[in-house]
Amino acid sequence: MATPPPQGSGRGVPVSIPLPAGMPPIQPGQRPTPEQIQYVQQKLRVDAEAAGMTVPEFIEQIRKQAAQRAQQQGQAQEGQGPPGQPGPGGPQGQQQPGGQGQQQQGQPKPHQHGPPQQMRPQRQAINPGPPKPEALAMAKFLRSQDLKTRTCILNGERRDMFRVKRALRALESPAYEKARKKNPLLPEIKDRASLENAFKLLPLSMLALRVKQIDPPPGPNGKKAKRVKGQWNVKIEQQQEAGDDMYYAWLYEGSQVKRQLYAALALVAIFAVVLYPLWPLKLRLGVYYLSWGMLGLLGLFFLMAIFRVILFCITYFAVPPGLWLYPNLWEDVSFMDSFRPVWAWHETEKPKKKKKSKAEGGGAGASSAAFAASTGQPAPASATTTGTDTQVNSGEVQQRSYVAPKVEEDGNDDA
C-alpha cells in the first residue's frame, strides 16, 4: 500500500509509492519514466478499490495522514507533545485530524516541566475591506477635532498627517464624552489600554495608517529633489503601533457629499457658459455690463498699486522712513484685511545688539597685561570668543625694567 513521507502537510504533501525491485527509484527533480507512471497509477487504483474509495478520495486520505504525522513529529521535536503519545508510525498516526482534535479537547493539558515559555504578542493582520461602524464613528470624531494636521506626500498623493498624542488627547477630552452620549458606536475609554485599542480601530479599518518620513524621490534627471519646508515624504510602516511620538496619515477623507455637490455646480456653470448664445437678450446684456464693471475694478486695483509705490518713493525722501498706502495689500490675509489699515509708516529692521563678550574680554586682558608688566613678566595671551568664530590674539611681549615698590615710614609705627 502507498506510504506517505513523514514531512509535509495539506495538498503540498507528495505521495510516494514503493516501486518493485527491478524498477529504478524516482529521483527528486527528475521526470518519471512512462513505466514508473503506469505502475504508480495501477497501484493507486488497486489500493483504492481495496479500501472502497475512488482514486482522488484515496489520495486525499493519504495526504491527511501524512499531514497528521508531520504535525505529531513537530510537536515531539519541540517537546510540546503530551507524555505517552506514540510516535508518528504508531496506531494513532492513522486517525483523522477531526478525531485527534476531539481527543485532545477532552483530555486536560499535562503539566510541562522546565522554564516557562515567553508569550509573544499576537499581531492582528490588517485586511482591506469595508470599515467597521465603530471605526467610522471614531474617524468622523477625530476629523472634527483640531489635531494640527500637516501635509505629507504618500505614494505621490497629498495626505493629512497628525501626531498620535494629539489624537489620544482628543479621545480623553470632555468633547469625546459628549459625542459618545450622542453616538453609542464610539467605544468607551477607561484606561490607557482601552484608549490605544480604540485608536487602533483606525488602522484596522484602513482609515489611517502609521507612516515614517523618507527622503524625497530623485528628480527626472537623477538629481536629488529639493526638500519642501514643512512637507514630508512618507511611507507606510509595517508595525501599526500607537506611540505618542508616532505619525499617522489619513486615508479617510470624510463625507464626499459636499465635494460632489461642488463638482455638480461647477459642471452646471460650465454648461451654462457654453450655452451663452441661447440666453435671453436681457440676461446677456446684464452679463455684458457686469463684465465691463469687473474689468474696471481690476484696472482700478492696478492703478492703486502703482500709485502706492509712487507715494512711498516721494515720502521716503521727504518724510523718512516713508509712507505706505494699504500696507497689507500684498500680504497673505483675507480680502477685507488687505485694506486695513489705510496707511502706515514703513517699518525698518531694528539693528541687532552686539554681544559685549568681546569688550569684556578685552578689559580683562588689559588688566592682566598691566599686572604682568608691573612685575616684569611677559604679557599673557588673550583670547576672545564670539558666537561664530574664535580668535586668539597674542599680546606683544614687552620687557620692562623692574621697579621696586616704595615704602614710606610711618612715625606712629612702633619699632
Coordinates of C-alpha atoms in Angstrom, one line a residue:
M1 CA 0.0 0.0 0.0
A2 CA 1.1 3.6 -0.6
T3 CA 3.0 5.2 2.3
P4 CA 3.3 8.9 2.7
P5 CA 6.5 10.7 3.6
P6 CA 7.0 11.9 7.2
Q7 CA 7.1 15.6 6.3
G8 CA 4.7 18.0 4.5
S9 CA 1.1 19.0 5.1
G10 CA -2.0 19.7 3.1
R11 CA -2.1 19.5 -0.6
G12 CA 1.6 20.1 -0.9
V13 CA 2.4 16.6 0.6
P14 CA 3.8 14.3 -2.1
V15 CA 2.5 10.7 -2.3
S16 CA 5.3 8.1 -2.6
I17 CA 4.6 4.6 -3.9
P18 CA 7.1 1.8 -3.3
L19 CA 8.4 0.5 -6.7
P20 CA 9.3 -3.1 -7.4
A21 CA 12.9 -4.3 -7.0
G22 CA 13.7 -4.4 -10.7
M23 CA 12.5 -0.8 -11.4
P24 CA 14.8 2.2 -10.6
P25 CA 13.5 4.6 -7.9
I26 CA 12.1 8.0 -8.9
Q27 CA 14.8 10.6 -8.3
P28 CA 13.7 14.0 -6.9
G29 CA 13.7 16.8 -9.6
Q30 CA 13.6 14.3 -12.5
R31 CA 10.6 13.3 -14.6
P32 CA 9.5 9.7 -14.0
T33 CA 9.5 7.3 -16.9
P34 CA 6.3 6.1 -18.6
E35 CA 6.7 2.6 -16.9
Q36 CA 7.0 4.2 -13.5
I37 CA 3.9 6.4 -14.1
Q38 CA 1.9 3.4 -15.3
Y39 CA 2.9 1.3 -12.3
V40 CA 2.0 4.1 -9.8
Q41 CA -1.4 4.6 -11.4
Q42 CA -2.1 0.9 -11.3
K43 CA -1.0 0.6 -7.7
L44 CA -3.2 3.5 -6.6
R45 CA -6.2 2.1 -8.4
V46 CA -5.8 -1.3 -6.8
D47 CA -5.4 0.2 -3.3
A48 CA -8.3 2.5 -3.7
E49 CA -10.6 -0.4 -4.8
A50 CA -9.4 -2.4 -1.8
A51 CA -10.3 0.5 0.5
G52 CA -13.7 1.0 -1.2
M53 CA -12.8 4.6 -2.4
T54 CA -12.2 6.3 -5.6
V55 CA -8.6 7.2 -6.5
P56 CA -8.9 11.0 -5.7
E57 CA -10.5 10.2 -2.3
F58 CA -7.8 7.7 -1.6
I59 CA -5.0 10.2 -2.4
E60 CA -6.7 12.8 -0.2
Q61 CA -6.8 10.3 2.7
I62 CA -3.1 9.6 2.3
R63 CA -2.3 13.3 2.3
K64 CA -4.3 13.9 5.5
Q65 CA -2.5 11.1 7.2
A66 CA 0.9 12.5 6.2
A67 CA -0.1 15.9 7.5
Q68 CA -1.2 14.4 10.8
R69 CA 2.1 12.6 11.1
A70 CA 4.1 15.6 10.3
Q71 CA 2.3 17.6 13.0
Q72 CA 2.9 15.0 15.6
Q73 CA 6.5 14.8 14.7
G74 CA 6.9 18.6 15.0
Q75 CA 5.2 18.5 18.4
A76 CA 7.5 15.8 19.6
Q77 CA 10.6 17.7 18.5
E78 CA 9.5 20.9 20.2
G79 CA 8.8 19.0 23.5
Q80 CA 5.2 20.1 23.5
G81 CA 3.5 16.8 22.9
P82 CA 1.6 15.1 25.8
P83 CA 3.6 12.3 27.5
G84 CA 2.9 8.8 26.5
Q85 CA 1.8 9.8 23.0
P86 CA 3.0 7.2 20.4
G87 CA 5.3 8.3 17.6
P88 CA 4.4 9.1 14.0
G89 CA 4.3 5.5 13.0
G90 CA 2.0 4.4 15.9
P91 CA -1.6 3.5 15.6
Q92 CA -2.8 7.0 16.3
G93 CA -1.0 8.2 13.2
Q94 CA -3.7 6.6 11.1
Q95 CA -6.5 8.6 12.8
Q96 CA -8.3 11.5 11.1
P97 CA -7.5 15.1 12.2
G98 CA -11.0 15.5 13.5
G99 CA -10.8 12.6 15.9
Q100 CA -7.4 13.7 17.1
G101 CA -8.8 17.2 17.9
Q102 CA -11.7 15.8 19.8
Q103 CA -9.4 13.6 21.8
Q104 CA -7.1 16.5 22.7
Q105 CA -10.0 18.7 23.7
G106 CA -11.4 16.0 26.0
Q107 CA -8.1 15.5 27.9
P108 CA -6.6 18.0 30.3
K109 CA -3.3 19.7 29.4
P110 CA -0.4 18.0 31.1
H111 CA 2.0 19.9 33.3
Q112 CA 5.1 21.0 31.5
H113 CA 8.4 21.0 33.3
G114 CA 11.2 23.4 32.6
P115 CA 11.4 27.2 32.2
P116 CA 8.1 28.8 31.1
Q117 CA 8.0 29.9 27.5
Q118 CA 7.7 33.6 26.8
M119 CA 4.4 34.6 25.4
R120 CA 4.7 36.6 22.2
P121 CA 2.1 39.4 21.5
Q122 CA -0.3 38.3 18.8
R123 CA -0.3 40.6 15.8
Q124 CA -3.6 41.2 14.1
A125 CA -3.4 41.3 10.4
I126 CA -5.0 44.3 8.5
N127 CA -7.3 43.1 5.8
P128 CA -8.6 45.6 3.3
G129 CA -12.4 45.7 3.4
P130 CA -15.4 47.8 4.4
P131 CA -14.6 49.7 7.6
K132 CA -16.4 48.9 10.8
P133 CA -19.1 51.3 12.0
E134 CA -17.1 52.0 15.2
A135 CA -14.0 52.9 13.3
L136 CA -16.0 55.2 11.0
A137 CA -17.5 57.0 14.1
M138 CA -14.0 57.3 15.6
A139 CA -12.7 58.7 12.3
K140 CA -15.5 61.3 12.0
F141 CA -14.9 62.5 15.5
L142 CA -11.2 62.9 15.1
R143 CA -11.7 64.6 11.8
S144 CA -13.8 67.2 13.5
Q145 CA -11.1 67.9 16.1
D146 CA -8.1 70.2 15.8
L147 CA -5.2 67.7 15.5
K148 CA -2.8 70.3 14.0
T149 CA -2.5 68.2 10.8
R150 CA 0.2 68.9 8.2
T151 CA 0.5 67.9 4.6
C152 CA 2.6 64.9 3.6
I153 CA 3.2 63.1 0.3
L154 CA 2.2 59.4 0.4
N155 CA 2.6 57.4 -2.8
G156 CA 2.6 60.6 -4.8
E157 CA -0.7 61.9 -3.2
R158 CA -1.2 64.6 -0.7
R159 CA -2.5 63.4 2.6
D160 CA -3.2 65.0 6.0
M161 CA -0.8 63.7 8.8
F162 CA -1.2 64.0 12.5
R163 CA 0.6 63.0 15.7
V164 CA -0.7 60.2 17.8
K165 CA -0.6 62.0 21.1
R166 CA -2.9 64.8 19.8
A167 CA -5.5 62.1 18.8
L168 CA -5.2 60.4 22.2
R169 CA -5.7 63.8 23.9
A170 CA -8.8 64.4 21.8
L171 CA -10.2 60.9 22.9
E172 CA -9.6 61.8 26.6
S173 CA -11.3 65.2 26.3
P174 CA -14.8 66.1 27.5
A175 CA -15.8 66.6 23.9
Y176 CA -15.4 62.9 23.3
E177 CA -17.7 62.1 26.3
K178 CA -20.3 64.4 24.9
A179 CA -20.0 62.9 21.4
R180 CA -20.2 59.4 22.9
K181 CA -23.6 60.2 24.5
K182 CA -24.9 61.2 21.1
N183 CA -23.3 58.3 19.2
P184 CA -23.2 55.0 21.1
L185 CA -20.9 53.5 18.4
L186 CA -17.9 55.3 19.9
P187 CA -16.1 52.9 22.3
E188 CA -15.8 53.6 26.0
I189 CA -12.4 54.6 27.3
K190 CA -11.4 53.7 30.8
D191 CA -7.6 53.4 30.9
R192 CA -4.6 53.5 28.6
A193 CA -5.2 50.0 27.2
S194 CA -8.7 50.8 26.1
L195 CA -7.5 54.2 24.8
E196 CA -5.0 52.5 22.5
N197 CA -7.4 49.8 21.4
A198 CA -10.0 52.5 20.5
F199 CA -7.4 54.3 18.4
K200 CA -6.2 51.1 16.7
L201 CA -9.7 50.8 15.1
L202 CA -8.4 53.3 12.5
P203 CA -5.5 51.2 11.1
L204 CA -7.6 48.0 11.4
S205 CA -10.2 49.5 9.1
M206 CA -7.6 51.2 6.8
L207 CA -8.8 54.7 7.8
A208 CA -5.5 56.0 9.0
L209 CA -2.1 54.3 8.8
R210 CA 1.2 54.8 10.6
V211 CA 3.8 56.5 8.4
K212 CA 7.5 57.3 8.6
Q213 CA 9.5 60.1 6.9
I214 CA 11.7 59.2 3.9
D215 CA 13.9 61.1 1.5
P216 CA 12.1 62.6 -1.5
P217 CA 12.4 60.5 -4.7
P218 CA 15.1 61.8 -7.2
G219 CA 14.1 64.1 -10.0
P220 CA 13.8 63.2 -13.7
N221 CA 17.5 64.0 -14.2
G222 CA 18.6 61.7 -11.4
K223 CA 19.4 64.7 -9.1
K224 CA 18.3 64.8 -5.5
A225 CA 14.9 66.6 -5.3
K226 CA 14.7 69.8 -3.3
R227 CA 13.0 69.3 0.1
V228 CA 10.0 71.5 0.7
K229 CA 9.9 73.0 4.1
G230 CA 7.2 71.6 6.4
Q231 CA 6.3 68.9 3.8
W232 CA 7.3 65.3 4.4
N233 CA 7.6 62.4 2.0
V234 CA 6.4 59.4 4.0
K235 CA 5.9 55.6 3.6
I236 CA 3.6 53.2 5.4
E237 CA 5.2 51.3 8.3
Q238 CA 4.6 47.6 8.8
Q239 CA 4.0 47.8 12.5
Q240 CA 0.9 49.8 13.3
E241 CA 1.5 50.8 16.8
A242 CA 0.2 53.8 18.9
G243 CA 3.2 55.5 20.4
D244 CA 2.8 59.2 21.4
D245 CA 5.5 60.5 19.1
M246 CA 4.4 58.5 16.0
Y247 CA 2.7 59.9 13.0
Y248 CA -0.4 58.7 11.1
A249 CA -1.7 59.7 7.7
W250 CA -5.4 60.0 7.0
L251 CA -6.8 57.7 4.3
Y252 CA -10.3 58.6 5.3
E253 CA -11.4 61.9 3.6
G254 CA -14.7 62.3 5.3
S255 CA -18.1 62.7 3.7
Q256 CA -17.8 63.3 -0.1
V257 CA -21.3 64.9 -0.4
K258 CA -20.1 68.5 -0.3
R259 CA -17.3 67.8 -2.8
Q260 CA -19.7 66.1 -5.1
L261 CA -22.2 69.0 -4.8
Y262 CA -19.4 71.5 -5.7
A263 CA -18.4 69.3 -8.7
A264 CA -22.0 69.2 -9.9
L265 CA -22.3 73.0 -9.5
A266 CA -19.1 73.5 -11.5
L267 CA -20.4 71.3 -14.3
V268 CA -23.7 73.3 -14.4
A269 CA -21.8 76.6 -14.5
I270 CA -19.6 75.4 -17.4
F271 CA -22.6 74.1 -19.3
A272 CA -24.4 77.5 -18.7
V273 CA -21.4 79.4 -20.1
V274 CA -21.3 77.2 -23.2
L275 CA -25.0 77.9 -23.8
Y276 CA -24.4 81.7 -23.6
P277 CA -25.7 82.3 -27.2
L278 CA -29.0 80.8 -26.1
W279 CA -29.5 83.1 -23.2
P280 CA -32.3 85.7 -23.2
L281 CA -31.3 89.1 -24.5
K282 CA -31.8 90.9 -21.2
L283 CA -29.6 88.3 -19.4
R284 CA -26.8 88.6 -22.0
L285 CA -27.0 92.4 -21.7
G286 CA -26.7 92.3 -17.9
V287 CA -23.6 90.0 -18.2
Y288 CA -22.1 92.4 -20.7
Y289 CA -22.3 95.4 -18.4
L290 CA -21.2 93.3 -15.4
S291 CA -18.1 92.2 -17.3
W292 CA -17.2 95.8 -18.0
G293 CA -17.7 96.7 -14.4
M294 CA -15.3 93.8 -13.3
L295 CA -12.7 94.9 -15.8
G296 CA -12.9 98.5 -14.4
L297 CA -12.4 97.3 -10.9
L298 CA -9.4 95.2 -12.0
G299 CA -7.8 98.3 -13.7
L300 CA -8.5 100.4 -10.6
F301 CA -6.7 97.9 -8.5
F302 CA -3.6 98.0 -10.6
L303 CA -3.7 101.8 -10.7
M304 CA -3.9 101.9 -6.9
A305 CA -0.9 99.5 -6.7
I306 CA 1.2 101.8 -8.9
F307 CA 0.1 104.9 -7.0
R308 CA 1.1 103.5 -3.6
V309 CA 4.6 102.8 -4.9
I310 CA 5.0 106.3 -6.3
L311 CA 3.7 107.7 -3.0
F312 CA 6.2 105.7 -1.0
C313 CA 9.1 106.9 -3.2
I314 CA 8.1 110.5 -2.6
T315 CA 7.7 110.2 1.2
Y316 CA 10.8 108.1 1.5
F317 CA 12.9 111.2 0.8
A318 CA 10.5 113.8 2.0
V319 CA 9.5 112.3 5.4
P320 CA 11.6 109.2 6.1
P321 CA 11.1 106.3 6.6
G322 CA 8.3 106.5 4.0
L323 CA 4.5 106.1 3.9
W324 CA 2.7 103.1 2.6
L325 CA -0.9 103.2 1.4
Y326 CA -2.7 100.0 2.3
P327 CA 0.4 98.3 3.7
N328 CA -1.2 94.8 3.8
L329 CA -2.3 94.9 0.1
W330 CA 0.1 92.1 -0.9
E331 CA 0.1 90.2 2.4
D332 CA -1.3 86.7 2.9
V333 CA -4.5 87.9 4.6
S334 CA -8.2 87.9 3.8
F335 CA -9.7 90.3 1.3
M336 CA -11.0 92.8 3.8
D337 CA -7.8 92.7 5.9
S338 CA -5.9 93.7 2.7
F339 CA -7.3 97.2 3.1
R340 CA -6.7 97.5 6.8
P341 CA -5.1 99.9 8.0
V342 CA -5.5 102.5 5.3
W343 CA -1.9 103.8 5.8
A344 CA 1.2 103.1 7.9
W345 CA 4.9 104.1 8.1
H346 CA 7.5 101.9 6.6
E347 CA 9.0 99.5 9.1
T348 CA 12.8 99.3 9.1
E349 CA 14.7 96.4 10.6
K350 CA 16.0 97.1 14.0
P351 CA 19.8 96.7 14.3
K352 CA 20.8 93.7 16.3
K353 CA 22.5 94.3 19.6
K354 CA 26.1 93.2 19.6
K355 CA 27.4 90.9 22.3
K356 CA 29.6 92.5 24.9
S357 CA 31.7 89.4 25.4
K358 CA 34.5 90.9 23.2
A359 CA 34.6 94.2 25.1
E360 CA 34.6 92.4 28.4
G361 CA 37.3 90.0 27.3
G362 CA 39.4 93.0 26.1
G363 CA 39.1 94.7 29.5
A364 CA 40.2 91.6 31.4
G365 CA 43.1 91.1 29.1
A366 CA 44.3 94.7 29.5
S367 CA 44.2 94.4 33.3
S368 CA 46.2 91.1 33.3
A369 CA 48.7 92.6 30.8
A370 CA 49.2 95.7 33.1
F371 CA 49.8 93.4 36.2
A372 CA 52.3 91.3 34.3
A373 CA 54.2 94.4 33.1
S374 CA 54.4 95.7 36.7
T375 CA 56.1 92.5 37.8
G376 CA 58.5 92.4 34.9
Q377 CA 56.9 89.3 33.3
P378 CA 55.7 88.9 29.7
A379 CA 52.1 89.7 29.0
P380 CA 49.8 86.6 28.8
A381 CA 48.0 85.7 25.6
S382 CA 44.4 86.9 25.4
A383 CA 41.5 85.0 23.7
T384 CA 38.2 86.4 22.7
T385 CA 35.2 84.2 21.9
T386 CA 32.2 85.2 19.8
G387 CA 29.1 83.4 18.8
T388 CA 30.6 82.2 15.5
D389 CA 34.4 82.5 15.2
T390 CA 37.1 82.1 17.8
Q391 CA 40.0 84.5 17.5
V392 CA 43.2 84.3 19.6
N393 CA 45.3 87.5 19.9
S394 CA 48.7 87.3 21.4
G395 CA 49.8 90.5 23.0
E396 CA 53.3 91.9 22.3
V397 CA 55.9 90.8 24.8
Q398 CA 57.4 93.9 26.4
Q399 CA 60.3 93.6 28.8
R400 CA 60.4 96.5 31.3
S401 CA 62.9 97.3 34.0
Y402 CA 61.9 96.2 37.4
V403 CA 61.0 99.0 39.8
A404 CA 60.9 98.2 43.5
P405 CA 57.9 99.5 45.3
K406 CA 58.5 102.4 47.6
V407 CA 57.9 102.0 51.3
E408 CA 57.1 105.1 53.3
E409 CA 57.9 105.1 57.0
D410 CA 55.1 105.9 59.4
G411 CA 56.0 107.9 62.5
N412 CA 53.4 106.2 64.6
D413 CA 54.8 102.7 63.9
D414 CA 56.3 101.1 67.0
A415 CA 59.7 99.6 66.4

